[in-house]
Every structure is written in structure tokens, then in C-alpha cells.
Coordinates of C-alpha atoms in Angstrom, one line a residue:
Chain A
M1 CA 22.2 12.6 -13.8
D2 CA 19.0 14.3 -12.6
V3 CA 15.4 13.7 -13.4
A4 CA 12.9 16.4 -14.5
I5 CA 9.1 16.6 -14.4
I6 CA 8.0 17.6 -17.9
G7 CA 4.3 17.0 -17.8
I8 CA 1.6 17.1 -15.0
G9 CA -2.0 16.0 -15.1
L10 CA -4.9 16.0 -12.6
H11 CA -8.4 14.6 -12.6
P12 CA -9.8 17.0 -9.9
F13 CA -10.5 15.4 -6.5
G14 CA -14.0 15.2 -5.1
R15 CA -17.0 13.0 -5.9
H16 CA -17.6 11.9 -9.5
E17 CA -20.5 9.6 -9.7
G18 CA -20.4 7.1 -12.5
V19 CA -16.7 7.6 -13.2
S20 CA -14.3 4.8 -12.1
A21 CA -11.0 5.3 -10.4
M22 CA -9.3 3.9 -13.5
E23 CA -11.1 6.2 -15.8
M24 CA -9.9 9.1 -13.7
G25 CA -6.4 7.7 -13.9
V26 CA -6.6 7.6 -17.7
V27 CA -7.8 11.2 -17.7
A28 CA -4.9 12.3 -15.5
A29 CA -2.3 10.3 -17.5
N30 CA -3.5 11.8 -20.8
R31 CA -3.5 15.3 -19.4
A32 CA 0.1 14.8 -18.2
L33 CA 1.1 13.4 -21.6
A34 CA -0.5 16.4 -23.4
D35 CA 1.2 18.8 -21.0
A36 CA 4.6 17.2 -21.9
G37 CA 3.6 17.2 -25.6
I38 CA 4.2 13.5 -26.0
R39 CA 2.1 10.3 -26.7
W40 CA 1.7 7.1 -24.6
A41 CA 3.9 5.4 -27.3
D42 CA 6.8 7.6 -26.1
V43 CA 6.6 6.4 -22.5
Q44 CA 9.2 3.7 -21.7
H45 CA 8.3 2.9 -18.1
A46 CA 5.1 3.3 -16.1
C47 CA 4.2 3.1 -12.3
A48 CA 0.7 3.3 -11.0
G49 CA -0.9 3.0 -7.5
S50 CA -4.3 2.7 -5.9
L51 CA -6.0 1.4 -2.8
E52 CA -9.3 0.5 -4.4
V53 CA -8.1 -0.6 -7.9
L54 CA -6.9 -4.2 -7.7
Q55 CA -4.4 -3.9 -10.6
P56 CA -3.9 -0.3 -11.9
D57 CA -1.7 -1.6 -14.8
T58 CA -4.9 -2.9 -16.5
M59 CA -5.4 0.8 -17.6
N60 CA -2.7 0.0 -20.2
K61 CA -5.4 -1.2 -22.5
F62 CA -7.0 2.2 -22.5
M63 CA -3.7 4.0 -23.0
G64 CA -2.2 1.6 -25.6
L65 CA -0.6 -1.9 -25.3
T66 CA 3.0 -0.9 -26.1
G67 CA 4.7 -3.6 -24.1
I68 CA 6.5 -1.4 -21.6
P69 CA 7.2 -2.4 -18.0
F70 CA 4.3 -1.2 -15.8
T71 CA 4.8 -1.5 -12.0
N72 CA 1.9 -1.4 -9.5
L73 CA 2.8 -0.3 -6.0
F74 CA 0.9 0.7 -2.9
N75 CA 2.3 2.2 0.3
G76 CA -0.8 3.6 2.0
C77 CA -1.0 7.4 2.1
A78 CA 2.6 7.6 0.9
T79 CA 1.8 5.9 -2.4
G80 CA 2.0 9.0 -4.5
G81 CA 5.4 10.0 -3.3
N82 CA 6.7 6.5 -3.9
L83 CA 5.2 6.3 -7.4
M84 CA 7.2 9.3 -8.5
L85 CA 10.3 7.9 -6.8
S86 CA 9.9 4.6 -8.6
A87 CA 9.4 6.2 -12.0
A88 CA 12.5 8.4 -11.4
N89 CA 14.5 5.5 -10.2
A90 CA 13.6 3.6 -13.4
I91 CA 15.1 6.5 -15.4
L92 CA 18.2 6.7 -13.1
A93 CA 18.7 2.9 -13.6
G94 CA 18.7 3.3 -17.3
A95 CA 15.4 1.5 -17.9
G96 CA 14.2 4.3 -20.1
D97 CA 14.4 8.1 -20.8
V98 CA 10.7 8.9 -20.3
A99 CA 8.6 7.5 -17.5
I100 CA 5.1 8.2 -16.0
A101 CA 3.7 7.9 -12.5
I102 CA -0.1 7.6 -12.1
G103 CA -2.1 7.6 -8.9
M104 CA -5.9 7.0 -8.7
D105 CA -8.5 6.2 -6.2
K106 CA -12.3 6.2 -5.4
H107 CA -13.3 5.6 -1.8
P108 CA -16.7 5.0 -0.3
R109 CA -18.1 7.7 1.9
G110 CA -17.3 7.8 5.6
A111 CA -14.2 6.9 7.5
F112 CA -11.6 4.5 5.9
S113 CA -12.3 0.9 6.7
V114 CA -9.4 -1.5 7.3
G115 CA -11.6 -4.3 5.8
D116 CA -12.8 -7.4 7.5
D117 CA -9.5 -9.3 7.8
L118 CA -6.8 -7.6 9.9
A119 CA -4.2 -10.4 9.3
G120 CA -3.3 -8.7 6.1
L121 CA -2.2 -5.7 8.1
G122 CA -0.2 -7.7 10.6
L123 CA -2.8 -7.1 13.4
G124 CA -5.0 -9.4 15.5
Q125 CA -8.7 -9.5 14.6
W126 CA -9.6 -8.5 18.2
Y127 CA -8.0 -5.1 17.6
G128 CA -10.5 -4.3 14.9
E129 CA -13.4 -6.0 16.7
A130 CA -12.8 -3.8 19.7
G131 CA -12.9 -0.6 17.6
M132 CA -9.2 0.4 17.8
A133 CA -8.3 -0.1 14.1
V134 CA -9.5 3.4 13.3
N135 CA -7.2 6.1 11.8
P136 CA -8.8 9.2 13.4
Q137 CA -8.1 7.8 16.8
F138 CA -4.4 7.8 16.3
F139 CA -4.3 11.2 14.6
S140 CA -6.3 12.6 17.6
M141 CA -4.2 10.9 20.2
K142 CA -0.9 12.1 18.7
T143 CA -2.3 15.6 18.5
M144 CA -3.6 15.4 22.1
R145 CA -0.1 14.6 23.4
Y146 CA 1.6 17.1 21.1
M147 CA -0.7 19.9 22.3
H148 CA 0.1 18.9 25.9
D149 CA 3.8 18.8 25.4
H150 CA 4.3 21.8 23.2
G151 CA 1.6 24.3 24.1
I152 CA -0.5 24.2 21.0
S153 CA -4.0 25.6 21.5
E154 CA -7.3 24.7 20.0
D155 CA -7.3 28.2 18.4
C156 CA -4.3 27.0 16.4
L157 CA -6.2 24.0 15.1
H158 CA -9.1 26.2 14.0
R159 CA -6.8 28.6 12.2
V160 CA -5.1 25.8 10.2
A161 CA -8.5 24.6 9.0
M162 CA -9.6 28.1 8.1
K163 CA -6.5 28.5 6.0
A164 CA -7.1 25.2 4.2
F165 CA -10.6 26.1 3.2
E166 CA -9.6 29.6 2.2
N167 CA -7.0 28.1 -0.2
G168 CA -9.6 25.6 -1.4
A169 CA -11.9 28.5 -2.3
R170 CA -9.1 29.9 -4.5
N171 CA -8.5 26.6 -6.3
P172 CA -10.9 25.8 -9.2
D173 CA -9.9 22.1 -9.0
A174 CA -10.6 21.8 -5.2
W175 CA -13.4 19.6 -3.9
R176 CA -14.4 22.0 -1.0
R177 CA -14.4 25.5 -2.4
K178 CA -16.2 27.3 0.3
A179 CA -14.3 29.2 3.0
L180 CA -15.5 28.4 6.5
S181 CA -15.7 30.9 9.4
Y182 CA -13.7 30.4 12.6
E183 CA -17.0 29.7 14.4
E184 CA -18.2 27.1 11.9
I185 CA -15.0 25.2 12.5
A186 CA -14.7 25.7 16.2
E187 CA -18.3 24.7 16.8
S188 CA -18.3 21.7 14.5
P189 CA -18.9 18.4 16.3
L190 CA -16.0 16.5 18.0
V191 CA -15.0 13.4 16.0
C192 CA -12.2 12.2 18.2
D193 CA -11.1 14.6 20.9
P194 CA -9.6 17.1 20.5
L195 CA -10.3 17.1 16.7
R196 CA -13.6 18.2 15.1
K197 CA -15.4 17.6 11.9
Y198 CA -13.8 20.4 10.0
H199 CA -10.4 19.6 11.3
F200 CA -10.4 16.4 9.2
C201 CA -10.1 15.5 5.6
S202 CA -12.5 13.0 4.0
P203 CA -11.8 10.1 1.7
S204 CA -12.5 11.2 -1.9
E205 CA -12.0 10.4 -5.5
G206 CA -9.5 11.6 -8.1
A207 CA -6.2 11.0 -10.0
A208 CA -2.9 12.6 -10.7
A209 CA 0.0 11.9 -13.0
M210 CA 3.5 13.1 -13.7
V211 CA 5.6 12.5 -16.8
L212 CA 9.4 12.4 -16.0
C213 CA 12.5 12.3 -18.2
R214 CA 16.2 12.5 -18.0
A215 CA 17.0 16.1 -17.0
D216 CA 19.5 16.5 -19.9
Q217 CA 16.7 15.8 -22.3
A218 CA 14.0 18.0 -20.7
A219 CA 14.5 20.9 -23.1
R220 CA 13.3 18.7 -25.9
Y221 CA 9.8 18.7 -24.3
T222 CA 9.3 21.8 -22.4
T223 CA 10.6 25.3 -21.6
N224 CA 9.6 25.0 -17.9
P225 CA 10.9 21.7 -16.5
I226 CA 10.7 21.1 -12.7
Y227 CA 13.7 19.3 -11.4
I228 CA 13.6 16.6 -8.7
R229 CA 16.3 17.6 -6.3
A230 CA 15.5 14.9 -3.8
D231 CA 12.9 12.2 -3.4
V232 CA 13.2 10.0 -0.3
F233 CA 11.0 7.2 1.0
R234 CA 11.4 6.0 4.6
T235 CA 9.5 3.5 6.9
R236 CA 9.2 3.7 10.6
L237 CA 12.0 3.2 13.1
Y238 CA 11.4 1.2 16.2
G239 CA 10.1 3.7 18.8
S240 CA 8.2 6.0 16.5
F241 CA 4.6 6.6 17.5
E242 CA 2.5 5.3 14.6
V243 CA -1.0 4.7 13.4
M244 CA -2.6 1.3 14.4
H245 CA 0.2 0.0 16.7
P246 CA -1.2 -1.8 19.8
S247 CA 2.0 -0.8 21.7
V248 CA 4.9 1.6 21.3
P249 CA 8.0 1.9 23.4
A250 CA 8.3 4.7 25.9
N251 CA 11.7 5.6 24.4
A252 CA 10.5 7.7 21.5
R253 CA 12.4 7.8 18.2
P254 CA 11.9 10.3 15.3
S255 CA 9.1 9.7 12.9
P256 CA 9.6 8.5 9.3
S257 CA 8.6 12.1 8.2
V258 CA 11.7 13.4 10.1
Q259 CA 13.9 10.8 8.5
A260 CA 12.6 11.4 5.0
S261 CA 12.6 15.2 5.1
Q262 CA 16.1 15.4 6.6
A263 CA 17.5 13.0 4.0
A264 CA 15.7 15.0 1.3
Y265 CA 17.3 18.3 2.4
E266 CA 20.7 16.6 2.6
A267 CA 20.3 15.1 -0.9
A268 CA 19.2 18.5 -2.3
G269 CA 21.9 20.4 -0.5
I270 CA 19.5 22.9 1.0
G271 CA 17.7 23.4 4.3
P272 CA 14.0 24.0 5.1
E273 CA 14.8 27.7 5.3
D274 CA 15.4 27.7 1.6
L275 CA 11.8 26.5 0.7
D276 CA 9.4 28.9 -1.0
V277 CA 6.3 26.7 -0.9
A278 CA 5.4 23.4 0.8
Q279 CA 2.7 20.7 0.8
V280 CA 2.5 18.4 3.8
Q281 CA 0.2 15.6 4.8
D282 CA -2.8 17.3 6.5
T283 CA -5.0 14.3 7.2
E284 CA -6.2 16.6 9.9
V285 CA -5.0 19.9 11.2
G286 CA -3.0 18.3 14.1
H287 CA -0.8 16.6 11.6
E288 CA -0.2 19.7 9.5
I289 CA 0.9 21.4 12.7
M290 CA 3.1 18.4 13.8
H291 CA 4.5 17.9 10.3
M292 CA 5.7 21.6 10.2
A293 CA 8.1 20.6 12.9
E294 CA 8.8 17.1 11.7
C295 CA 9.8 18.5 8.3
G296 CA 12.0 21.1 9.9
F297 CA 10.1 24.3 9.0
C298 CA 10.0 25.3 12.7
K299 CA 10.7 24.0 16.1
D300 CA 8.2 22.1 18.2
G301 CA 5.7 24.7 19.6
E302 CA 6.6 27.5 17.3
Q303 CA 3.6 26.6 15.1
E304 CA 1.4 28.5 17.5
A305 CA 3.0 31.8 16.6
W306 CA 3.5 30.9 12.9
V307 CA -0.1 30.1 12.4
K308 CA -1.4 33.1 14.4
A309 CA 0.8 35.4 12.3
G310 CA -0.4 33.8 9.0
E311 CA 3.1 32.6 8.1
T312 CA 1.7 29.5 6.4
K313 CA -0.9 31.4 4.3
I314 CA -0.2 32.3 0.7
G315 CA 1.9 35.4 1.0
G316 CA 3.3 34.3 4.4
R317 CA 6.9 33.2 5.2
L318 CA 6.3 29.6 4.0
P319 CA 2.9 29.0 2.3
I320 CA 1.7 25.4 3.2
N321 CA -0.9 23.4 1.3
T322 CA -1.6 26.2 -1.1
D323 CA -4.3 24.2 -3.1
G324 CA -6.2 23.5 0.1
G325 CA -4.4 20.3 1.0
L326 CA -6.2 17.2 2.0
L327 CA -8.7 19.2 3.9
A328 CA -10.1 20.9 0.8
N329 CA -9.4 18.1 -1.7
G330 CA -10.1 15.0 0.3
E331 CA -7.8 12.0 0.0
P332 CA -7.9 9.5 -2.8
V333 CA -5.0 7.6 -1.2
G334 CA -3.2 6.5 -4.4
A335 CA -3.3 9.9 -5.9
S336 CA -2.8 12.3 -3.0
G337 CA 1.0 12.5 -3.0
L338 CA 1.0 13.2 -6.8
R339 CA -1.6 16.0 -6.3
Q340 CA 0.9 17.7 -3.9
I341 CA 3.6 17.4 -6.6
H342 CA 1.2 18.7 -9.2
E343 CA 0.5 21.8 -7.0
V344 CA 4.2 22.5 -6.4
C345 CA 4.9 22.3 -10.1
L346 CA 2.1 24.8 -10.8
Q347 CA 3.5 27.1 -8.2
L348 CA 7.1 26.9 -9.5
R349 CA 5.9 27.4 -13.1
G350 CA 3.9 30.4 -12.0
E351 CA 0.7 28.9 -13.2
A352 CA -1.3 28.7 -9.9
G353 CA -3.8 31.4 -10.8
D354 CA -5.6 33.0 -7.9
R355 CA -3.6 31.0 -5.4
Q356 CA -0.1 31.8 -6.9
V357 CA 2.5 32.3 -4.2
P358 CA 4.0 35.7 -4.9
G359 CA 7.7 36.4 -5.5
K360 CA 8.3 33.7 -8.2
P361 CA 8.9 30.7 -5.9
R362 CA 11.9 28.7 -6.9
V363 CA 12.1 25.7 -4.5
G364 CA 9.2 23.6 -3.3
F365 CA 8.7 20.6 -0.9
T366 CA 6.2 17.8 -0.7
H367 CA 5.6 15.4 2.1
V368 CA 3.2 12.4 2.6
Y369 CA 2.7 10.2 5.6
G370 CA 0.6 7.1 6.2
F371 CA -0.1 3.7 7.6
P372 CA 1.8 1.8 8.9
G373 CA 4.4 4.5 9.4
V374 CA 5.7 5.5 5.9
S375 CA 6.7 8.8 4.5
C376 CA 8.0 10.3 1.3
A377 CA 9.6 13.8 1.0
T378 CA 10.6 15.5 -2.2
V379 CA 12.5 18.7 -3.0
L380 CA 11.6 20.2 -6.4
S381 CA 13.0 23.3 -8.1
R382 CA 12.9 25.3 -11.3
Chain B
M1 CA -21.8 -24.8 29.0
P2 CA -21.3 -21.1 28.1
S3 CA -18.4 -19.4 29.9
Q4 CA -16.2 -16.3 29.8
I5 CA -13.4 -16.5 27.3
P6 CA -10.8 -14.0 26.2
I7 CA -11.5 -12.1 22.9
Q8 CA -8.3 -13.6 21.8
E9 CA -6.2 -16.3 23.5
G10 CA -2.8 -15.1 24.7
L11 CA -3.7 -11.4 25.1
F12 CA -4.0 -11.5 28.9
T13 CA -4.0 -14.1 31.7
W14 CA -7.5 -15.6 32.0
P15 CA -9.4 -16.7 34.0
S16 CA -7.8 -14.6 36.8
E17 CA -8.7 -12.6 39.8
E18 CA -6.1 -10.1 38.8
P19 CA -5.6 -10.4 35.1
R20 CA -2.4 -9.2 33.5
L21 CA -1.7 -8.3 29.9
L22 CA 0.9 -10.5 28.2
G23 CA 3.8 -8.9 26.4
S24 CA 7.0 -10.2 24.9
R25 CA 10.4 -9.4 26.1
C26 CA 13.4 -9.8 23.8
C27 CA 15.9 -12.2 25.1
G28 CA 18.6 -10.2 23.3
C29 CA 17.9 -6.5 23.9
G30 CA 15.2 -6.7 26.6
E31 CA 12.7 -4.5 24.8
V32 CA 9.1 -5.2 25.6
S33 CA 6.1 -5.1 23.2
F34 CA 2.4 -6.0 23.2
P35 CA 0.9 -8.3 22.2
V36 CA 3.3 -11.2 22.2
Q37 CA 5.3 -11.7 19.1
K38 CA 8.0 -14.2 18.4
S39 CA 10.6 -11.8 17.0
C40 CA 11.9 -8.5 18.3
P41 CA 10.8 -5.3 16.4
A42 CA 13.7 -3.4 18.1
C43 CA 16.9 -5.4 17.5
T44 CA 15.6 -7.9 14.8
G45 CA 16.4 -10.7 17.2
D46 CA 14.3 -13.9 16.9
E47 CA 14.0 -15.0 20.5
T48 CA 11.5 -13.5 22.9
E49 CA 9.7 -14.6 26.1
A50 CA 6.1 -13.9 27.1
I51 CA 5.9 -11.9 30.3
P52 CA 2.9 -10.5 32.3
L53 CA 2.8 -6.7 32.2
A54 CA 2.2 -4.3 35.1
R55 CA -1.5 -3.8 35.9
E56 CA -1.1 -0.1 36.6
G57 CA 0.3 2.7 34.6
T58 CA -0.1 6.3 33.6
L59 CA -2.3 7.7 30.8
W60 CA 0.1 8.9 28.1
T61 CA -2.6 10.2 25.7
W62 CA -6.2 9.6 25.0
T63 CA -9.2 10.4 22.8
I64 CA -12.9 9.7 22.7
Q65 CA -14.1 7.6 19.7
R66 CA -17.3 9.5 19.0
F67 CA -18.5 7.8 15.8
P68 CA -19.2 4.1 15.2
P69 CA -16.0 2.6 13.6
P70 CA -16.6 0.9 10.2
A71 CA -18.0 -2.6 10.7
P72 CA -16.6 -5.1 10.0
P73 CA -14.1 -5.3 11.6
F74 CA -15.8 -3.4 14.5
I75 CA -18.4 -5.4 16.4
G76 CA -21.3 -3.3 17.4
D77 CA -24.3 -1.8 15.7
R78 CA -24.6 1.8 14.8
E79 CA -27.9 2.4 16.5
S80 CA -26.8 1.4 20.0
F81 CA -23.3 2.8 19.6
E82 CA -21.9 4.6 22.7
P83 CA -18.8 6.7 22.3
F84 CA -15.8 5.1 24.1
G85 CA -12.5 6.2 25.4
V86 CA -9.2 5.0 23.9
G87 CA -5.7 5.7 25.2
Y88 CA -2.1 4.7 25.5
V89 CA -1.1 3.7 29.0
E90 CA 2.6 3.8 29.9
L91 CA 3.7 0.8 32.0
A92 CA 6.8 0.2 34.1
E93 CA 8.2 -2.2 31.5
G94 CA 8.9 0.9 29.2
V95 CA 6.0 0.2 26.9
R96 CA 2.9 2.2 26.1
V97 CA -0.1 -0.1 25.5
E98 CA -3.1 1.0 23.4
S99 CA -6.4 0.2 25.1
R100 CA -10.0 1.0 25.4
L101 CA -10.8 3.1 28.5
T102 CA -13.8 2.4 30.8
V103 CA -14.8 6.1 30.8
N104 CA -15.9 8.2 27.8
D105 CA -16.1 11.6 29.6
P106 CA -13.3 14.0 28.8
A107 CA -13.7 15.6 32.2
Q108 CA -12.5 12.4 33.8
L109 CA -9.4 12.0 31.6
E110 CA -6.1 13.7 32.0
I111 CA -2.7 13.0 30.6
G112 CA -0.5 11.6 33.4
M113 CA -3.3 10.2 35.6
K114 CA -2.9 6.7 37.1
M115 CA -4.8 3.9 35.4
E116 CA -5.4 0.2 36.2
L117 CA -6.3 -2.8 34.1
V118 CA -9.7 -4.5 34.1
V119 CA -11.1 -7.3 32.0
E120 CA -14.8 -6.8 31.1
P121 CA -17.4 -8.6 29.0
F122 CA -17.3 -7.4 25.3
D123 CA -19.8 -9.6 23.3
R124 CA -21.1 -13.1 23.0
D125 CA -19.9 -15.7 20.5
A126 CA -22.1 -18.1 18.5
D127 CA -22.0 -20.6 21.4
G128 CA -23.2 -18.0 23.9
N129 CA -19.8 -17.6 25.5
E130 CA -19.1 -14.2 26.9
R131 CA -16.0 -12.8 25.1
M132 CA -13.8 -10.7 27.5
L133 CA -11.8 -7.6 26.5
F134 CA -9.2 -5.7 28.5
A135 CA -9.5 -2.0 29.3
F136 CA -8.0 0.6 31.6
R137 CA -9.9 2.6 34.1
P138 CA -8.9 5.5 36.3
A139 CA -7.1 4.0 39.3
A140 CA -9.0 4.2 42.6
A141 CA -7.6 7.0 44.7
A142 CA -5.0 5.8 47.3

């Protein structure tokens, strides 16, 4: 049995003063239900996730107290991917025919804080006191080594950022809707070398939701179901270079993104060459570049030529982060993975407006990555 | 009487003329990690021993932390913040250790360069003790 996505909903990402994360979650959920043409009372299983909302399932009282099982989960930046996986697994396990996945968040401005107690992250307090529990440091250090090993230039970093903001300018739901010039990006201040201000995404606010059902029942609800061909969640292997790790072994092993994407292609019975559109975790431009290789789109180092030739732009060989990605939308952690899936569904339905990938895309891919070394990859198709 | 104490007990040998970081080596598979932990992240074994790590290594990657990290947990105020270097230094035990670097000038940092361990004052605790933190600095030319 397969599972289909029959309804999608988004509360646009950005800054929404006076609106709580949970209120955004309710908006996204209701939009997904309306898109599927059903009511909350028809939902038999719910999964929700958030970094900032203590217990997302309390939104139940705003949706309707129907007694259904409602799971809260959180897996860092990979939460969105895992939310859809858990909702799909509930259907596959026979817990219900219709399920919903809802992600929501609302972060303070500025860099993500790990909070004041590092014991909850399995780290010594000294690590935070000394200023090393900082995500951008890791992203920058992994990028620095990758550029050294595989000949990626600073020019490539700037071009990836330009593409993100170009796509954001074409997306009415994006947070950052202004294209930036090459010079604006290249001359923006260094944050953590070699990465600059406009190379990074920012924490933001927003919500996204997906309504899923048994694929053999999808026609009851919609004429344009999107099928989940694979949805894989992996955690780090020993030896993978990961965010906030005081040491890593010199014998490197593949990242969880490699594991998750390879398993997803295998489960879907396709290869990365069969993809028509892709969304990958672009916390910053270095990771969009590295994830292109980790997800199998190209070999290490080939990104330089791909990006220069515009192969990842809308209309290129494999358009990546067509809605502007994290760079143009920011990252509400609990919702970000579901935004990617929302975007791929729009692209596969042919409803992506000014940013529609030409040629009627049939197969899409999403990928999230986060602390402490977790990744989800999905393959979706019409 | 105030004295110099490590930022956390068990991170490195202290007091010492030539301080060494303390890692753990798995009694089963031999893999080394830092800081000391009782179980092995590589083979799932539950027996490790604490060992002193090499004082010198090579810079595997680096960055400059140019904005004040969120505080807490970071100790340091925004006004007096000075950018600092961070890197991973590869040691002979087959482990790359993350560390602050004593220099914050990109022109002085290069992947592959030799680095050596130092222990330096970090801040003072409520009793006036100087809390000491490890860092790596470019090794003196031979």
C-alpha cells in the first residue's frame, strides 16, 4: 500500500507580530484540510512538531476535540520530514485512513540559541560557555574544508545565494522577496569565514501542514494526488562530521543525508538523475552545495560547473529550492521540512505560478538536515 | 585563596607545565573520542579508558566567530566581544578535536598547518578563581 498527499497548507514564513506559532499551525492545518476538501472530524491521526511550542497537540482544542491519537515529535531541523513520515507510517500501520502532519514555529531574532543548559543536548556546559555551541561555526567549518578539498570557489557561494533570492522574488509566500545583486552578496559582512550575511538563512516564523490518505482512496478527495514514493529518516553514523560535536574521528563516514537519500532512491526505485525538481536543506549556501553531492545530484566538486551554468535555477537541469529555500523563507524549525514538501507538491501539480518549473515535472525530492546529525529524504511523484 | 582551575574538571590535565587534553579510548575497538565518555560511540562498547591526547596536531578546518554567540550559554558581553578563531585539530590518535584558536586573523590560518595546545585564562568564577580553557595556537616554527 502507498500513501498519497491530498491536501497541503502553508502559513507563509516570515515575521508575523502578534500571531503565535500555534495560531499559524492552526491556519496551515485548516488550509490543508480545505485543500483536501475534508474537515478535522475526518482526520484519524495527527502528528505535530515545533521547537518553541511546548506541546503542539494542545492546538487540538482549536481544531476540535475528536479524541484522535495526536503525536508530538521534534528532531531538530529534520522535524518536518519526520512529521510526514510518522503520519504516513500511522496510515501504513492501519491506525487510520486519513492523517495530518503539522509543523509550526516562531523564533526570536538573531542566531539560534541552544539555551542555558547544555546537558539536555548531551554536551558539557563549558562547550557553550566557551562559545562553541554555535550552529554557524559548524556550517562554516564544513564548508571551509569542502571548498579546500573539492575546489569550490567563493564565486559559487555567491551564485547560490543569488539564485535563492531570485526564486524568493518570484514566490508570493516568501519572506525575502527582493533579488540581491552579486555585489550585495559578495560584499556583505563575514559572519563565520568563509560565509557571509547573505549566505545564511535566518530563524523565522511560519507553519505548514499535509493531509495524507491511503493511496487507494486518494481519488475520493482529489484529482491531483501526490504519491509518497519514499520517506526515509536517518541519524548520524559514527565518523560523520556533525554540528556541535567536540570531536570527530579522522576516519570519515558518510553523512545521514547520504544514507537517507540513497535509501530513498532505492525505496522509490529511481535514481537522482530521474528527479525533475528538488528542495535541499540550505541553512547556508555551503550546505546547498554540499547537499547537492550528498543527495547524489552530482559528484563532489561538480557543483562549481553546475552552478555557473545555472543548472540549479528554474529551467535548469535540476531546479533546486524553487521557492527560495531557507535563504528566502527563513527557518521555523518545526515547519521547514513541510514547506519543502508543500513546494514540491505545488510544482508537481503545476500550481507554482511565476516559479513553475517548465516541462510538467513528474518526480520531486526533498531533504532536511539538522542537529545533532539527522536527515529525512523524500521522493514524491504525480 | 583564589587559584587557577579548569573550566571543567577532567577536560585536560591541570595544573601542568605541559597540559594535555584527556580523551577516552575504547577498550574494545580502540577508537578515541573527546571529551572522556564512559561508553564507545563507535562500537557501542561500555568500557573505555581515559588517555592524554597529543599536544600537537594539524589544522583540519577553521572559521572565525565574528558575532557574539547567544548568551547564555556563552560567557562574555556583547560590547567587549572580540571575534575568535575556532577549528578542528587532527591529532595522532586519529581524532579531530574542536577548539578555540588563539588567533582570529584569517591570514594566519591555513588548513594543514601545525598547531599546539595551550591552556589560558578564560574568566573568573564567583570565588575569584581564574577558570582556564584549552585552545590551539599555530606551532612555533621548528
